[in-house]
mmCIF file of C-alpha atoms in Angstrom:
data_model
loop_
_atom_site.group_PDB
_atom_site.id
_atom_site.type_symbol
_atom_site.label_atom_id
_atom_site.label_comp_id
_atom_site.label_asym_id
_atom_site.label_seq_id
_atom_site.Cartn_x
_atom_site.Cartn_y
_atom_site.Cartn_z
ATOM 1 C CA MET A 1 -158.522 -47.429 -104.158
ATOM 2 C CA ASP A 2 -161.744 -45.479 -103.717
ATOM 3 C CA LEU A 3 -163.473 -45.762 -107.091
ATOM 4 C CA ALA A 4 -166.297 -43.432 -106.051
ATOM 5 C CA SER A 5 -163.928 -40.461 -105.705
ATOM 6 C CA ILE A 6 -162.033 -41.242 -108.894
ATOM 7 C CA ILE A 7 -165.181 -41.809 -110.958
ATOM 8 C CA GLY A 8 -166.723 -38.647 -109.518
ATOM 9 C CA LEU A 9 -163.742 -36.431 -110.350
ATOM 10 C CA VAL A 10 -163.289 -37.915 -113.811
ATOM 11 C CA GLY A 11 -167.039 -37.782 -114.448
ATOM 12 C CA CYS A 12 -167.187 -34.076 -113.590
ATOM 13 C CA ALA A 13 -164.330 -33.344 -115.976
ATOM 14 C CA ALA A 14 -165.949 -35.474 -118.695
ATOM 15 C CA ALA A 15 -169.276 -33.657 -118.301
ATOM 16 C CA VAL A 16 -167.605 -30.244 -118.727
ATOM 17 C CA ILE A 17 -165.524 -31.381 -121.698
ATOM 18 C CA TYR A 18 -168.569 -32.910 -123.364
ATOM 19 C CA GLY A 19 -170.464 -29.673 -122.904
ATOM 20 C CA ILE A 20 -167.618 -27.817 -124.605
ATOM 21 C CA VAL A 21 -167.073 -30.138 -127.596
ATOM 22 C CA SER A 22 -170.750 -30.836 -128.257
ATOM 23 C CA GLY A 23 -171.163 -27.511 -130.033
ATOM 24 C CA ASP A 24 -170.595 -26.706 -133.690
ATOM 25 C CA GLN A 25 -166.817 -26.330 -133.288
ATOM 26 C CA GLY A 26 -166.367 -29.799 -131.853
ATOM 27 C CA VAL A 27 -162.993 -30.609 -130.292
ATOM 28 C CA ALA A 28 -161.558 -27.372 -131.644
ATOM 29 C CA ALA A 29 -163.692 -25.529 -129.081
ATOM 30 C CA LEU A 30 -161.383 -26.734 -126.293
ATOM 31 C CA GLY A 31 -158.895 -24.087 -127.396
ATOM 32 C CA ASN A 32 -161.425 -21.407 -126.565
ATOM 33 C CA PHE A 33 -161.298 -22.399 -122.908
ATOM 34 C CA TYR A 34 -157.546 -22.204 -122.454
ATOM 35 C CA ASP A 35 -155.974 -18.960 -121.352
ATOM 36 C CA LEU A 36 -152.656 -18.913 -119.502
ATOM 37 C CA SER A 37 -153.231 -15.512 -117.915
ATOM 38 C CA SER A 38 -156.552 -16.673 -116.495
ATOM 39 C CA ILE A 39 -154.924 -19.801 -115.071
ATOM 40 C CA LEU A 40 -152.208 -17.736 -113.410
ATOM 41 C CA ILE A 41 -154.703 -15.299 -111.908
ATOM 42 C CA THR A 42 -157.274 -17.832 -110.723
ATOM 43 C CA VAL A 43 -155.471 -21.079 -109.916
ATOM 44 C CA VAL A 44 -152.037 -19.781 -108.954
ATOM 45 C CA GLY A 45 -153.564 -16.765 -107.191
ATOM 46 C CA SER A 46 -155.860 -19.021 -105.106
ATOM 47 C CA PHE A 47 -153.060 -21.364 -104.064
ATOM 48 C CA MET A 48 -150.724 -18.471 -103.248
ATOM 49 C CA CYS A 49 -153.447 -16.982 -101.078
ATOM 50 C CA MET A 50 -153.718 -20.300 -99.216
ATOM 51 C CA LEU A 51 -149.924 -20.348 -98.854
ATOM 52 C CA THR A 52 -150.115 -16.914 -97.254
ATOM 53 C CA MET A 53 -152.604 -18.249 -94.690
ATOM 54 C CA ALA A 54 -150.591 -21.422 -94.006
ATOM 55 C CA ASP A 55 -148.346 -21.775 -90.940
ATOM 56 C CA ASP A 56 -145.359 -22.697 -93.103
ATOM 57 C CA ILE A 57 -144.453 -24.126 -96.506
ATOM 58 C CA PRO A 58 -144.230 -27.785 -95.319
ATOM 59 C CA GLY A 59 -147.711 -27.453 -93.799
ATOM 60 C CA PHE A 60 -149.029 -25.994 -97.049
ATOM 61 C CA LEU A 61 -147.497 -28.815 -99.094
ATOM 62 C CA ASN A 62 -148.890 -31.394 -96.673
ATOM 63 C CA SER A 63 -152.373 -29.934 -97.115
ATOM 64 C CA VAL A 64 -152.054 -30.060 -100.909
ATOM 65 C CA LYS A 65 -150.856 -33.683 -100.780
ATOM 66 C CA SER A 66 -153.855 -34.637 -98.664
ATOM 67 C CA ILE A 67 -155.944 -34.781 -101.852
ATOM 68 C CA SER A 68 -154.529 -38.291 -102.315
ATOM 69 C CA LEU A 69 -156.456 -39.415 -99.211
ATOM 70 C CA ILE A 70 -159.765 -39.279 -101.061
ATOM 71 C CA THR A 71 -158.534 -41.841 -103.596
ATOM 72 C CA LYS A 72 -157.655 -44.394 -100.928
ATOM 73 C CA LYS A 73 -160.221 -47.014 -100.065
ATOM 74 C CA SER A 74 -161.696 -46.375 -96.637
ATOM 75 C CA VAL A 75 -161.951 -49.798 -95.024
ATOM 76 C CA SER A 76 -164.625 -50.138 -92.380
ATOM 77 C CA ASN A 77 -162.944 -51.559 -89.286
ATOM 78 C CA GLU A 78 -165.363 -50.628 -86.505
ATOM 79 C CA GLY A 79 -166.568 -54.216 -86.307
ATOM 80 C CA GLU A 80 -163.012 -55.553 -86.134
ATOM 81 C CA VAL A 81 -162.149 -53.062 -83.399
ATOM 82 C CA ILE A 82 -165.201 -54.081 -81.376
ATOM 83 C CA ARG A 83 -164.341 -57.774 -81.701
ATOM 84 C CA THR A 84 -160.765 -57.066 -80.604
ATOM 85 C CA ILE A 85 -161.969 -55.132 -77.557
ATOM 86 C CA ILE A 86 -164.380 -57.932 -76.621
ATOM 87 C CA ASP A 87 -161.531 -60.462 -76.875
ATOM 88 C CA LEU A 88 -159.405 -58.255 -74.634
ATOM 89 C CA ALA A 89 -162.301 -57.927 -72.182
ATOM 90 C CA ASN A 90 -162.545 -61.717 -71.980
ATOM 91 C CA VAL A 91 -158.815 -61.965 -71.299
ATOM 92 C CA ALA A 92 -159.011 -59.305 -68.585
ATOM 93 C CA ARG A 93 -162.031 -60.957 -66.958
ATOM 94 C CA LYS A 94 -160.542 -64.471 -66.929
ATOM 95 C CA GLU A 95 -156.845 -63.773 -66.367
ATOM 96 C CA GLY A 96 -156.615 -60.226 -65.036
ATOM 97 C CA LEU A 97 -155.597 -56.863 -66.447
ATOM 98 C CA LEU A 98 -151.879 -57.673 -66.365
ATOM 99 C CA GLN A 99 -152.373 -60.378 -68.976
ATOM 100 C CA LEU A 100 -153.514 -57.733 -71.447
ATOM 101 C CA GLU A 101 -149.887 -56.688 -71.971
ATOM 102 C CA GLU A 102 -149.143 -59.893 -73.854
ATOM 103 C CA ALA A 103 -152.394 -59.666 -75.821
ATOM 104 C CA ALA A 104 -151.636 -56.024 -76.722
ATOM 105 C CA SER A 105 -148.437 -57.029 -78.516
ATOM 106 C CA ASP A 106 -150.503 -58.339 -81.431
ATOM 107 C CA ILE A 107 -152.571 -55.148 -81.796
ATOM 108 C CA ASP A 108 -151.770 -52.994 -84.839
ATOM 109 C CA ASP A 109 -153.822 -49.963 -83.821
ATOM 110 C CA ASP A 110 -151.463 -47.640 -81.906
ATOM 111 C CA PHE A 111 -154.321 -45.779 -80.224
ATOM 112 C CA LEU A 112 -155.847 -49.006 -78.888
ATOM 113 C CA LYS A 113 -152.459 -50.352 -77.829
ATOM 114 C CA LYS A 114 -151.684 -47.134 -75.971
ATOM 115 C CA GLY A 115 -154.965 -47.327 -74.083
ATOM 116 C CA ILE A 116 -154.415 -50.970 -73.140
ATOM 117 C CA MET A 117 -150.907 -50.276 -71.859
ATOM 118 C CA LEU A 118 -152.236 -47.405 -69.747
ATOM 119 C CA ILE A 119 -154.657 -49.658 -67.900
ATOM 120 C CA VAL A 120 -152.051 -52.438 -67.621
ATOM 121 C CA ASP A 121 -149.765 -49.936 -65.890
ATOM 122 C CA GLY A 122 -152.518 -49.243 -63.370
ATOM 123 C CA THR A 123 -153.173 -45.664 -64.488
ATOM 124 C CA ASP A 124 -156.099 -43.979 -62.756
ATOM 125 C CA GLN A 125 -159.290 -44.123 -64.836
ATOM 126 C CA GLU A 126 -159.715 -40.350 -64.877
ATOM 127 C CA LEU A 127 -156.161 -39.934 -66.120
ATOM 128 C CA VAL A 128 -156.678 -42.595 -68.810
ATOM 129 C CA THR A 129 -159.794 -40.726 -69.932
ATOM 130 C CA SER A 130 -157.922 -37.424 -69.996
ATOM 131 C CA ILE A 131 -154.969 -38.822 -71.997
ATOM 132 C CA LEU A 132 -157.131 -40.529 -74.598
ATOM 133 C CA GLU A 133 -159.470 -37.559 -75.009
ATOM 134 C CA THR A 134 -156.510 -35.202 -75.390
ATOM 135 C CA GLU A 135 -155.008 -37.366 -78.128
ATOM 136 C CA LEU A 136 -158.400 -37.672 -79.807
ATOM 137 C CA ASN A 137 -158.843 -33.891 -79.785
ATOM 138 C CA CYS A 138 -155.363 -33.394 -81.228
ATOM 139 C CA ILE A 139 -156.071 -35.847 -84.047
ATOM 140 C CA GLU A 140 -159.326 -34.094 -84.892
ATOM 141 C CA ARG A 141 -157.634 -30.692 -84.744
ATOM 142 C CA ARG A 142 -155.005 -31.817 -87.267
ATOM 143 C CA HIS A 143 -157.681 -33.231 -89.541
ATOM 144 C CA ASN A 144 -159.795 -30.074 -89.348
ATOM 145 C CA LYS A 145 -156.776 -27.970 -90.251
ATOM 146 C CA ILE A 146 -156.384 -29.860 -93.524
ATOM 147 C CA ILE A 147 -160.134 -29.793 -94.177
ATOM 148 C CA SER A 148 -160.172 -26.030 -93.652
ATOM 149 C CA PHE A 149 -157.452 -25.708 -96.316
ATOM 150 C CA TRP A 150 -159.743 -27.196 -98.974
ATOM 151 C CA GLU A 151 -162.720 -25.210 -97.731
ATOM 152 C CA GLY A 152 -160.593 -22.074 -97.980
ATOM 153 C CA LEU A 153 -159.499 -23.002 -101.501
ATOM 154 C CA ALA A 154 -163.150 -23.464 -102.459
ATOM 155 C CA ALA A 155 -163.792 -19.915 -101.274
ATOM 156 C CA MET A 156 -160.683 -18.440 -102.907
ATOM 157 C CA GLY A 157 -161.372 -19.962 -106.354
ATOM 158 C CA PRO A 158 -164.500 -17.929 -107.223
ATOM 159 C CA ALA A 159 -163.021 -14.834 -105.542
ATOM 160 C CA TRP A 160 -159.872 -14.910 -107.646
ATOM 161 C CA GLY A 161 -161.972 -15.810 -110.668
ATOM 162 C CA MET A 162 -163.878 -12.581 -110.111
ATOM 163 C CA ILE A 163 -160.608 -10.670 -109.806
ATOM 164 C CA GLY A 164 -159.564 -12.074 -113.190
ATOM 165 C CA THR A 165 -162.947 -11.159 -114.636
ATOM 166 C CA LEU A 166 -162.604 -7.573 -113.443
ATOM 167 C CA ILE A 167 -159.129 -7.351 -114.946
ATOM 168 C CA GLY A 168 -160.482 -8.646 -118.267
ATOM 169 C CA LEU A 169 -163.397 -6.198 -118.220
ATOM 170 C CA ILE A 170 -161.109 -3.262 -117.493
ATOM 171 C CA ASN A 171 -158.900 -4.234 -120.428
ATOM 172 C CA MET A 172 -161.984 -4.565 -122.609
ATOM 173 C CA LEU A 173 -163.340 -1.151 -121.632
ATOM 174 C CA LYS A 174 -159.987 0.427 -122.407
ATOM 175 C CA LEU A 175 -160.287 -0.846 -125.976
ATOM 176 C CA LEU A 176 -163.909 -0.035 -126.737
ATOM 177 C CA ASP A 177 -162.799 1.950 -129.743
ATOM 178 C CA ASP A 178 -161.660 -1.339 -131.294
ATOM 179 C CA PRO A 179 -164.825 -3.471 -131.760
ATOM 180 C CA SER A 180 -162.802 -6.505 -132.848
ATOM 181 C CA SER A 181 -161.161 -6.735 -129.401
ATOM 182 C CA ILE A 182 -164.384 -6.698 -127.390
ATOM 183 C CA GLY A 183 -165.329 -10.336 -128.034
ATOM 184 C CA PRO A 184 -161.910 -11.883 -127.208
ATOM 185 C CA ASN A 185 -161.439 -9.735 -124.108
ATOM 186 C CA MET A 186 -164.928 -10.570 -122.850
ATOM 187 C CA ALA A 187 -164.237 -14.267 -123.403
ATOM 188 C CA VAL A 188 -161.026 -14.079 -121.374
ATOM 189 C CA ALA A 189 -162.860 -12.210 -118.617
ATOM 190 C CA LEU A 190 -165.476 -14.965 -118.383
ATOM 191 C CA ILE A 191 -162.926 -17.800 -118.517
ATOM 192 C CA THR A 192 -161.440 -16.697 -115.192
ATOM 193 C CA THR A 193 -164.878 -17.019 -113.589
ATOM 194 C CA LEU A 194 -165.177 -20.493 -115.096
ATOM 195 C CA TYR A 195 -161.783 -21.512 -113.719
ATOM 196 C CA GLY A 196 -162.708 -20.219 -110.278
ATOM 197 C CA SER A 197 -166.008 -22.121 -110.263
ATOM 198 C CA LEU A 198 -164.286 -25.323 -111.371
ATOM 199 C CA LEU A 199 -161.612 -24.959 -108.695
ATOM 200 C CA ALA A 200 -164.302 -24.603 -106.022
ATOM 201 C CA ASN A 201 -166.965 -27.048 -107.176
ATOM 202 C CA TRP A 202 -164.833 -29.685 -108.883
ATOM 203 C CA ILE A 203 -161.925 -29.781 -106.425
ATOM 204 C CA GLY A 204 -162.287 -27.740 -103.235
ATOM 205 C CA ILE A 205 -165.774 -28.604 -101.988
ATOM 206 C CA PRO A 206 -165.742 -32.337 -102.939
ATOM 207 C CA VAL A 207 -162.299 -32.908 -101.385
ATOM 208 C CA ALA A 208 -163.242 -31.075 -98.169
ATOM 209 C CA THR A 209 -166.515 -32.997 -97.888
ATOM 210 C CA LYS A 210 -164.821 -36.357 -98.454
ATOM 211 C CA LEU A 211 -162.123 -35.581 -95.889
ATOM 212 C CA LYS A 212 -164.844 -34.668 -93.381
ATOM 213 C CA ALA A 213 -166.435 -38.078 -93.903
ATOM 214 C CA ILE A 214 -163.071 -39.829 -93.466
ATOM 215 C CA ASN A 215 -162.394 -37.830 -90.317
ATOM 216 C CA ALA A 216 -165.821 -38.626 -88.846
ATOM 217 C CA ARG A 217 -165.277 -42.338 -89.484
ATOM 218 C CA GLU A 218 -161.853 -42.345 -87.830
ATOM 219 C CA ILE A 219 -162.986 -40.314 -84.839
ATOM 220 C CA MET A 220 -165.955 -42.616 -84.279
ATOM 221 C CA THR A 221 -163.660 -45.654 -84.339
ATOM 222 C CA LYS A 222 -161.413 -44.047 -81.745
ATOM 223 C CA GLU A 223 -164.422 -43.152 -79.598
ATOM 224 C CA VAL A 224 -165.356 -46.839 -79.677
ATOM 225 C CA ILE A 225 -161.830 -47.655 -78.501
ATOM 226 C CA CYS A 226 -162.006 -45.114 -75.669
ATOM 227 C CA GLU A 227 -165.330 -46.493 -74.448
ATOM 228 C CA GLY A 228 -164.081 -50.064 -74.699
ATOM 229 C CA ILE A 229 -160.848 -49.411 -72.811
ATOM 230 C CA LEU A 230 -162.631 -47.622 -69.972
ATOM 231 C CA SER A 231 -165.192 -50.433 -69.778
ATOM 232 C CA ILE A 232 -162.436 -53.058 -69.551
ATOM 233 C CA GLN A 233 -160.695 -51.072 -66.828
ATOM 234 C CA ALA A 234 -163.983 -50.831 -64.931
ATOM 235 C CA GLY A 235 -164.290 -54.641 -65.053
ATOM 236 C CA GLU A 236 -167.562 -54.707 -66.940
ATOM 237 C CA ASN A 237 -168.943 -57.946 -68.360
ATOM 238 C CA PRO A 238 -167.729 -58.578 -71.937
ATOM 239 C CA ARG A 239 -171.314 -59.098 -73.051
ATOM 240 C CA VAL A 240 -172.291 -55.708 -71.651
ATOM 241 C CA ILE A 241 -169.274 -54.124 -73.338
ATOM 242 C CA GLU A 242 -170.279 -55.701 -76.643
ATOM 243 C CA GLU A 243 -173.800 -54.302 -76.474
ATOM 244 C CA LYS A 244 -172.480 -50.888 -75.445
ATOM 245 C CA LEU A 245 -169.995 -50.703 -78.311
ATOM 246 C CA LYS A 246 -172.435 -52.000 -80.905
ATOM 247 C CA SER A 247 -174.613 -48.980 -80.174
ATOM 248 C CA PHE A 248 -172.037 -46.921 -82.100
ATOM 249 C CA LEU A 249 -172.887 -48.863 -85.272
ATOM 250 C CA ALA A 250 -175.820 -48.557 -87.615
ATOM 251 C CA PRO A 251 -178.503 -51.171 -86.804
ATOM 252 C CA LYS A 252 -177.844 -53.186 -89.966
ATOM 253 C CA LEU A 253 -174.168 -53.544 -89.026
ATOM 254 C CA ARG A 254 -174.714 -54.750 -85.462
ATOM 255 C CA ASP A 255 -175.763 -58.261 -86.419
ATOM 256 C CA GLU A 256 -172.798 -58.492 -88.787
ATOM 257 C CA VAL A 257 -170.418 -57.852 -85.902
ATOM 258 C CA LEU A 258 -172.098 -60.538 -83.842
ATOM 259 C CA ASN A 259 -172.174 -63.040 -86.701
ATOM 260 C CA ASP A 260 -168.544 -62.411 -87.622
ATOM 261 C CA GLY A 261 -167.535 -62.900 -84.051
ATOM 262 C CA ALA A 262 -169.472 -66.170 -83.877
ATOM 263 C CA ASP A 263 -167.911 -67.350 -87.137
ATOM 264 C CA GLN A 264 -164.425 -66.636 -85.861
ATOM 265 C CA GLY A 265 -165.202 -68.393 -82.645
ATOM 266 C CA GLY A 266 -166.443 -71.410 -84.577
ATOM 267 C CA GLU A 267 -163.311 -71.478 -86.717
ATOM 268 C CA GLY A 268 -161.177 -71.450 -83.612
#
């Protein structure tokens, strides 16, 4: 579980609630910030707008469910992938490419396994490159589609909040002859703007940004795999492959990969 995302979302809500209840009214002030009509206009209106732009209802629901991804712990596995590729390179160098088929049976990563099986089958290097790049582009396209949903929601929230505000102002202006109605109607008009801002800045933008980071991490890992597979097929020295793949990592992580590999070798 990703505590950073959970703490961030809860912390934002806590900050807003504290700002509301810290006034003279205390907890009773929370009632001032609830208005069903404003929720329907802003929140429901924003999501219905996103549904209109979606390809279909299942795709829309899948995009909404993707919010759960930001609560899952993102485990860094670039180092593990590099060590696996180096082990495979050693097998290929000592025993030949055909022996990689047996080694690939223990690999959990489907993308890496697919690449290994392609070179075991003797697929031309250009074709291997084309297949892996095509799959990589498709993965990124699917990810960007979901990211764009949350970016769109972040844009729709304030827009529909403004629509609600205009509705509230029109109702207020229609009742200017009743001074007692001006305050409540103005409050309702402003609440829709608040809801729209919260939808954008509390949910939409943070979720989209976090999903972008998750996507970048996954794509980089798969780029490491692509480079490693092509290097194995080209018959490069495992040591050279290791140095090439470590260049994808931040400098402080490169020694960790090397040390972990040495530790595992020592344990064996």
